[in-house]
PDB file of N, CA and C in Angstrom:
ATOM      1  N   MET V   1      -3.950  -3.237   6.257  1.00  0.00           N
ATOM      2  CA  MET V   1      -2.562  -4.066   6.111  1.00  0.00           C
ATOM      3  C   MET V   1      -1.507  -3.535   7.101  1.00  0.00           C
ATOM      4  N   LYS V   2      -1.035  -4.506   7.580  1.00  0.00           N
ATOM      5  CA  LYS V   2      -0.209  -4.155   8.890  1.00  0.00           C
ATOM      6  C   LYS V   2       0.866  -4.014   8.730  1.00  0.00           C
ATOM      7  N   VAL V   3       1.658  -3.141   8.951  1.00  0.00           N
ATOM      8  CA  VAL V   3       3.115  -3.152   8.467  1.00  0.00           C
ATOM      9  C   VAL V   3       3.858  -3.912   9.066  1.00  0.00           C
ATOM     10  N   ASP V   4       3.772  -5.359   9.638  1.00  0.00           N
ATOM     11  CA  ASP V   4       4.558  -6.581  10.307  1.00  0.00           C
ATOM     12  C   ASP V   4       4.415  -7.375   8.694  1.00  0.00           C
ATOM     13  N   GLU V   5       2.862  -7.180   8.115  1.00  0.00           N
ATOM     14  CA  GLU V   5       2.710  -8.111   6.908  1.00  0.00           C
ATOM     15  C   GLU V   5       3.776  -7.750   5.826  1.00  0.00           C
ATOM     16  N   ILE V   6       3.884  -6.347   5.772  1.00  0.00           N
ATOM     17  CA  ILE V   6       4.632  -5.574   4.678  1.00  0.00           C
ATOM     18  C   ILE V   6       5.922  -6.059   4.965  1.00  0.00           C
ATOM     19  N   ARG V   7       6.523  -5.973   5.769  1.00  0.00           N
ATOM     20  CA  ARG V   7       7.939  -5.803   6.173  1.00  0.00           C
ATOM     21  C   ARG V   7       8.625  -7.946   5.907  1.00  0.00           C
ATOM     22  N   GLU V   8       7.280  -8.224   5.794  1.00  0.00           N
ATOM     23  CA  GLU V   8       7.723  -9.621   5.611  1.00  0.00           C
ATOM     24  C   GLU V   8       7.708 -10.494   4.053  1.00  0.00           C
ATOM     25  N   MET V   9       7.365  -9.290   3.602  1.00  0.00           N
ATOM     26  CA  MET V   9       7.036  -9.376   1.922  1.00  0.00           C
ATOM     27  C   MET V   9       8.405  -9.310   1.062  1.00  0.00           C
ATOM     28  N   ASN V  10       9.031 -10.116   0.364  1.00  0.00           N
ATOM     29  CA  ASN V  10       9.872  -9.890  -0.616  1.00  0.00           C
ATOM     30  C   ASN V  10       9.670  -8.480  -1.401  1.00  0.00           C
ATOM     31  N   PRO V  11      11.197  -7.806  -1.572  1.00  0.00           N
ATOM     32  CA  PRO V  11      10.731  -6.813  -2.415  1.00  0.00           C
ATOM     33  C   PRO V  11       9.765  -6.831  -3.767  1.00  0.00           C
ATOM     34  N   GLN V  12      10.075  -7.926  -4.545  1.00  0.00           N
ATOM     35  CA  GLN V  12       8.889  -8.001  -5.540  1.00  0.00           C
ATOM     36  C   GLN V  12       7.636  -8.272  -5.296  1.00  0.00           C
ATOM     37  N   GLU V  13       7.150  -8.959  -3.910  1.00  0.00           N
ATOM     38  CA  GLU V  13       5.961  -8.497  -3.781  1.00  0.00           C
ATOM     39  C   GLU V  13       5.436  -7.692  -2.816  1.00  0.00           C
ATOM     40  N   ARG V  14       5.998  -6.912  -2.400  1.00  0.00           N
ATOM     41  CA  ARG V  14       5.626  -5.172  -2.268  1.00  0.00           C
ATOM     42  C   ARG V  14       5.499  -4.620  -3.824  1.00  0.00           C
ATOM     43  N   ARG V  15       6.069  -4.257  -4.597  1.00  0.00           N
ATOM     44  CA  ARG V  15       6.046  -4.019  -5.237  1.00  0.00           C
ATOM     45  C   ARG V  15       4.818  -4.164  -6.350  1.00  0.00           C
ATOM     46  N   GLN V  16       4.568  -5.702  -6.212  1.00  0.00           N
ATOM     47  CA  GLN V  16       3.105  -6.247  -7.248  1.00  0.00           C
ATOM     48  C   GLN V  16       2.224  -5.655  -6.239  1.00  0.00           C
ATOM     49  N   LYS V  17       1.942  -5.643  -4.596  1.00  0.00           N
ATOM     50  CA  LYS V  17       1.161  -5.225  -4.050  1.00  0.00           C
ATOM     51  C   LYS V  17       1.153  -3.889  -4.132  1.00  0.00           C
ATOM     52  N   LEU V  18       1.852  -2.484  -4.485  1.00  0.00           N
ATOM     53  CA  LEU V  18       2.251  -1.553  -4.331  1.00  0.00           C
ATOM     54  C   LEU V  18       0.683  -1.828  -5.704  1.00  0.00           C
ATOM     55  N   VAL V  19       1.266  -2.143  -6.678  1.00  0.00           N
ATOM     56  CA  VAL V  19       0.638  -1.882  -8.208  1.00  0.00           C
ATOM     57  C   VAL V  19      -0.860  -2.314  -8.287  1.00  0.00           C
ATOM     58  N   GLU V  20      -1.282  -3.078  -7.099  1.00  0.00           N
ATOM     59  CA  GLU V  20      -2.560  -3.540  -6.938  1.00  0.00           C
ATOM     60  C   GLU V  20      -3.269  -2.758  -6.423  1.00  0.00           C
ATOM     61  N   LEU V  21      -2.953  -1.753  -5.161  1.00  0.00           N
ATOM     62  CA  LEU V  21      -3.325  -1.063  -4.682  1.00  0.00           C
ATOM     63  C   LEU V  21      -3.417   0.095  -5.048  1.00  0.00           C
ATOM     64  N   GLN V  22      -2.713   0.616  -6.560  1.00  0.00           N
ATOM     65  CA  GLN V  22      -3.060   1.582  -7.005  1.00  0.00           C
ATOM     66  C   GLN V  22      -4.014   1.252  -7.954  1.00  0.00           C
ATOM     67  N   GLU V  23      -4.157   0.617  -8.579  1.00  0.00           N
ATOM     68  CA  GLU V  23      -5.233   0.370  -9.335  1.00  0.00           C
ATOM     69  C   GLU V  23      -6.128  -0.012  -8.438  1.00  0.00           C
ATOM     70  N   ALA V  24      -6.586  -0.383  -7.497  1.00  0.00           N
ATOM     71  CA  ALA V  24      -7.901  -0.683  -6.401  1.00  0.00           C
ATOM     72  C   ALA V  24      -8.111   1.171  -6.362  1.00  0.00           C
ATOM     73  N   LEU V  25      -7.376   1.679  -5.646  1.00  0.00           N
ATOM     74  CA  LEU V  25      -7.418   3.277  -5.501  1.00  0.00           C
ATOM     75  C   LEU V  25      -8.182   4.018  -6.440  1.00  0.00           C
ATOM     76  N   PHE V  26      -7.469   3.729  -8.101  1.00  0.00           N
ATOM     77  CA  PHE V  26      -8.043   4.181  -8.798  1.00  0.00           C
ATOM     78  C   PHE V  26      -9.799   3.631  -9.313  1.00  0.00           C
ATOM     79  N   ASN V  27      -9.610   2.447  -9.285  1.00  0.00           N
ATOM     80  CA  ASN V  27     -11.384   1.663  -9.315  1.00  0.00           C
ATOM     81  C   ASN V  27     -12.161   2.759  -8.350  1.00  0.00           C
ATOM     82  N   LEU V  28     -11.398   2.807  -6.945  1.00  0.00           N
ATOM     83  CA  LEU V  28     -12.187   3.340  -6.027  1.00  0.00           C
ATOM     84  C   LEU V  28     -12.820   4.787  -6.190  1.00  0.00           C
ATOM     85  N   ARG V  29     -11.776   5.532  -6.756  1.00  0.00           N
ATOM     86  CA  ARG V  29     -11.974   7.070  -7.045  1.00  0.00           C
ATOM     87  C   ARG V  29     -13.363   6.832  -8.066  1.00  0.00           C
ATOM     88  N   PHE V  30     -13.059   6.030  -8.828  1.00  0.00           N
ATOM     89  CA  PHE V  30     -14.080   5.915 -10.371  1.00  0.00           C
ATOM     90  C   PHE V  30     -15.481   6.002  -9.669  1.00  0.00           C
ATOM     91  N   GLN V  31     -15.912   4.775  -8.840  1.00  0.00           N
ATOM     92  CA  GLN V  31     -17.040   4.298  -8.176  1.00  0.00           C
ATOM     93  C   GLN V  31     -17.427   5.502  -7.712  1.00  0.00           C
ATOM     94  N   HIS V  32     -16.644   6.512  -6.485  1.00  0.00           N
ATOM     95  CA  HIS V  32     -16.799   7.387  -5.862  1.00  0.00           C
ATOM     96  C   HIS V  32     -17.370   8.177  -6.992  1.00  0.00           C
ATOM     97  N   GLU V  33     -16.705   8.788  -8.150  1.00  0.00           N
ATOM     98  CA  GLU V  33     -17.338   9.864  -8.842  1.00  0.00           C
ATOM     99  C   GLU V  33     -18.484   9.295  -9.566  1.00  0.00           C
ATOM    100  N   SER V  34     -19.097   8.002  -9.823  1.00  0.00           N
ATOM    101  CA  SER V  34     -19.966   8.108 -10.435  1.00  0.00           C
ATOM    102  C   SER V  34     -21.393   7.304  -9.270  1.00  0.00           C
ATOM    103  N   GLY V  35     -21.143   7.186  -8.342  1.00  0.00           N
ATOM    104  CA  GLY V  35     -21.739   7.308  -6.985  1.00  0.00           C
ATOM    105  C   GLY V  35     -22.227   5.946  -6.760  1.00  0.00           C
ATOM    106  N   GLN V  36     -21.347   4.961  -7.131  1.00  0.00           N
ATOM    107  CA  GLN V  36     -21.866   3.745  -6.882  1.00  0.00           C
ATOM    108  C   GLN V  36     -20.808   2.758  -5.617  1.00  0.00           C
ATOM    109  N   LEU V  37     -19.785   3.826  -4.895  1.00  0.00           N
ATOM    110  CA  LEU V  37     -18.989   3.197  -3.645  1.00  0.00           C
ATOM    111  C   LEU V  37     -20.084   3.662  -2.709  1.00  0.00           C
ATOM    112  N   GLU V  38     -19.959   2.419  -2.081  1.00  0.00           N
ATOM    113  CA  GLU V  38     -20.593   2.097  -0.907  1.00  0.00           C
ATOM    114  C   GLU V  38     -20.356   2.321   0.632  1.00  0.00           C
ATOM    115  N   ASN V  39     -18.613   2.360   0.431  1.00  0.00           N
ATOM    116  CA  ASN V  39     -17.960   2.550   1.566  1.00  0.00           C
ATOM    117  C   ASN V  39     -16.933   3.737   1.298  1.00  0.00           C
ATOM    118  N   PRO V  40     -17.055   4.955   1.693  1.00  0.00           N
ATOM    119  CA  PRO V  40     -15.974   5.965   0.903  1.00  0.00           C
ATOM    120  C   PRO V  40     -14.715   6.168   1.780  1.00  0.00           C
ATOM    121  N   SER V  41     -14.872   5.407   3.140  1.00  0.00           N
ATOM    122  CA  SER V  41     -13.691   5.163   3.737  1.00  0.00           C
ATOM    123  C   SER V  41     -12.744   4.086   3.477  1.00  0.00           C
ATOM    124  N   ARG V  42     -13.043   3.532   2.085  1.00  0.00           N
ATOM    125  CA  ARG V  42     -12.215   2.889   1.725  1.00  0.00           C
ATOM    126  C   ARG V  42     -11.074   3.036   0.724  1.00  0.00           C
ATOM    127  N   ILE V  43     -11.509   4.637   0.390  1.00  0.00           N
ATOM    128  CA  ILE V  43     -10.481   5.077  -0.483  1.00  0.00           C
ATOM    129  C   ILE V  43      -8.913   5.618   0.629  1.00  0.00           C
ATOM    130  N   LYS V  44     -10.047   6.318   1.694  1.00  0.00           N
ATOM    131  CA  LYS V  44      -8.818   6.637   2.724  1.00  0.00           C
ATOM    132  C   LYS V  44      -7.810   5.504   3.278  1.00  0.00           C
ATOM    133  N   ALA V  45      -8.366   4.191   3.361  1.00  0.00           N
ATOM    134  CA  ALA V  45      -7.362   3.155   3.930  1.00  0.00           C
ATOM    135  C   ALA V  45      -6.644   2.683   3.216  1.00  0.00           C
ATOM    136  N   THR V  46      -6.938   2.773   1.810  1.00  0.00           N
ATOM    137  CA  THR V  46      -6.172   2.327   0.404  1.00  0.00           C
ATOM    138  C   THR V  46      -4.794   2.950   0.209  1.00  0.00           C
ATOM    139  N   LYS V  47      -5.002   4.556   0.526  1.00  0.00           N
ATOM    140  CA  LYS V  47      -4.257   5.517   0.396  1.00  0.00           C
ATOM    141  C   LYS V  47      -3.212   5.608   1.931  1.00  0.00           C
ATOM    142  N   ARG V  48      -3.791   5.093   2.525  1.00  0.00           N
ATOM    143  CA  ARG V  48      -2.789   4.660   3.932  1.00  0.00           C
ATOM    144  C   ARG V  48      -1.794   3.017   3.485  1.00  0.00           C
ATOM    145  N   ASP V  49      -2.461   2.049   3.122  1.00  0.00           N
ATOM    146  CA  ASP V  49      -1.804   1.435   2.392  1.00  0.00           C
ATOM    147  C   ASP V  49      -0.374   1.237   1.544  1.00  0.00           C
ATOM    148  N   ILE V  50      -1.351   2.352   0.814  1.00  0.00           N
ATOM    149  CA  ILE V  50      -0.306   2.710  -0.333  1.00  0.00           C
ATOM    150  C   ILE V  50       1.357   3.311   0.419  1.00  0.00           C
ATOM    151  N   ALA V  51       0.886   4.405   1.485  1.00  0.00           N
ATOM    152  CA  ALA V  51       1.827   4.884   1.827  1.00  0.00           C
ATOM    153  C   ALA V  51       2.781   4.057   2.725  1.00  0.00           C
ATOM    154  N   ARG V  52       2.248   3.219   3.829  1.00  0.00           N
ATOM    155  CA  ARG V  52       2.678   2.332   4.284  1.00  0.00           C
ATOM    156  C   ARG V  52       3.868   1.445   3.367  1.00  0.00           C
ATOM    157  N   ILE V  53       3.391   1.004   2.677  1.00  0.00           N
ATOM    158  CA  ILE V  53       4.509   0.348   1.393  1.00  0.00           C
ATOM    159  C   ILE V  53       5.405   0.902   1.012  1.00  0.00           C
ATOM    160  N   GLN V  54       5.190   2.520   0.548  1.00  0.00           N
ATOM    161  CA  GLN V  54       6.138   3.189  -0.057  1.00  0.00           C
ATOM    162  C   GLN V  54       7.358   3.388   1.101  1.00  0.00           C
ATOM    163  N   THR V  55       6.825   3.611   2.548  1.00  0.00           N
ATOM    164  CA  THR V  55       7.657   4.015   3.295  1.00  0.00           C
ATOM    165  C   THR V  55       8.490   2.968   3.542  1.00  0.00           C
ATOM    166  N   ILE V  56       8.074   1.878   3.899  1.00  0.00           N
ATOM    167  CA  ILE V  56       8.729   0.442   3.874  1.00  0.00           C
ATOM    168  C   ILE V  56       9.930   0.480   3.011  1.00  0.00           C
ATOM    169  N   MET V  57       9.087   0.521   1.522  1.00  0.00           N
ATOM    170  CA  MET V  57      10.189   0.114   0.605  1.00  0.00           C
ATOM    171  C   MET V  57      11.332   1.517   0.535  1.00  0.00           C
ATOM    172  N   ARG V  58      11.015   2.654   1.178  1.00  0.00           N
ATOM    173  CA  ARG V  58      11.911   3.961   1.122  1.00  0.00           C
ATOM    174  C   ARG V  58      13.308   3.430   2.396  1.00  0.00           C
ATOM    175  N   GLU V  59      12.488   2.944   3.622  1.00  0.00           N
ATOM    176  CA  GLU V  59      13.450   2.108   4.093  1.00  0.00           C
ATOM    177  C   GLU V  59      14.386   1.189   3.949  1.00  0.00           C
ATOM    178  N   ALA V  60      13.668   0.399   3.239  1.00  0.00           N
ATOM    179  CA  ALA V  60      14.931  -0.487   2.605  1.00  0.00           C
ATOM    180  C   ALA V  60      15.760  -0.244   1.963  1.00  0.00           C
ATOM    181  N   ALA V  61      15.669   0.965   0.779  1.00  0.00           N
ATOM    182  CA  ALA V  61      16.607   1.720  -0.197  1.00  0.00           C
ATOM    183  C   ALA V  61      17.277   2.211   1.236  1.00  0.00           C
ATOM    184  N   LEU V  62      17.359   2.883   1.577  1.00  0.00           N
ATOM    185  CA  LEU V  62      17.980   3.502   2.462  1.00  0.00           C
ATOM    186  C   LEU V  62      18.662   2.875   3.534  1.00  0.00           C
ATOM    187  N   ASN V  63      18.355   1.698   3.873  1.00  0.00           N
ATOM    188  CA  ASN V  63      18.957   0.870   5.045  1.00  0.00           C
ATOM    189  C   ASN V  63      18.765  -0.728   4.336  1.00  0.00           C
ATOM    190  N   PRO V  64      19.893  -0.992   3.269  1.00  0.00           N
ATOM    191  CA  PRO V  64      19.896  -2.521   2.863  1.00  0.00           C
ATOM    192  C   PRO V  64      20.589  -3.613   3.293  1.00  0.00           C
ATOM    193  N   ASN V  65      21.059  -3.283   4.362  1.00  0.00           N
ATOM    194  CA  ASN V  65      21.630  -4.381   5.364  1.00  0.00           C
ATOM    195  C   ASN V  65      21.364  -3.990   7.046  1.00  0.00           C
ATOM    196  N   PRO V  66      19.653  -4.225   7.307  1.00  0.00           N
ATOM    197  CA  PRO V  66      19.399  -4.243   8.167  1.00  0.00           C
ATOM    198  C   PRO V  66      20.014  -5.009   9.666  1.00  0.00           C
ATOM    199  N   THR V  67      20.322  -4.281  10.404  1.00  0.00           N
ATOM    200  CA  THR V  67      20.505  -4.997  11.812  1.00  0.00           C
ATOM    201  C   THR V  67      19.794  -4.984  13.034  1.00  0.00           C
ATOM    202  N   SER V  68      19.943  -5.795  13.555  1.00  0.00           N
ATOM    203  CA  SER V  68      18.452  -6.318  14.879  1.00  0.00           C
ATOM    204  C   SER V  68      19.162  -5.190  15.775  1.00  0.00           C
ATOM    205  N   GLU V  69      18.701  -4.266  15.934  1.00  0.00           N
ATOM    206  CA  GLU V  69      19.332  -3.553  16.652  1.00  0.00           C
ATOM    207  C   GLU V  69      18.605  -3.303  18.407  1.00  0.00           C
ATOM    208  N   ALA V  70      17.096  -4.131  18.396  1.00  0.00           N
ATOM    209  CA  ALA V  70      16.347  -4.242  19.297  1.00  0.00           C
ATOM    210  C   ALA V  70      16.432  -5.216  20.020  1.00  0.00           C
TER     211      ALA V  70
END
């Protein structure tokens, strides 16, 4: 998931996506432990997507009125 895609989401969509990714991470870990996970790098990618969403949510909380300074 790209940062631009996350920034285009509204706060409710971000929260929903975060919940979905956390559930997916849980399932991936469960599959990994039971030996059913074919691609272990998906765990790392999912963790990064969760971190991206949390970072953007934190930015939005700290700066509720973004200005276009660029």
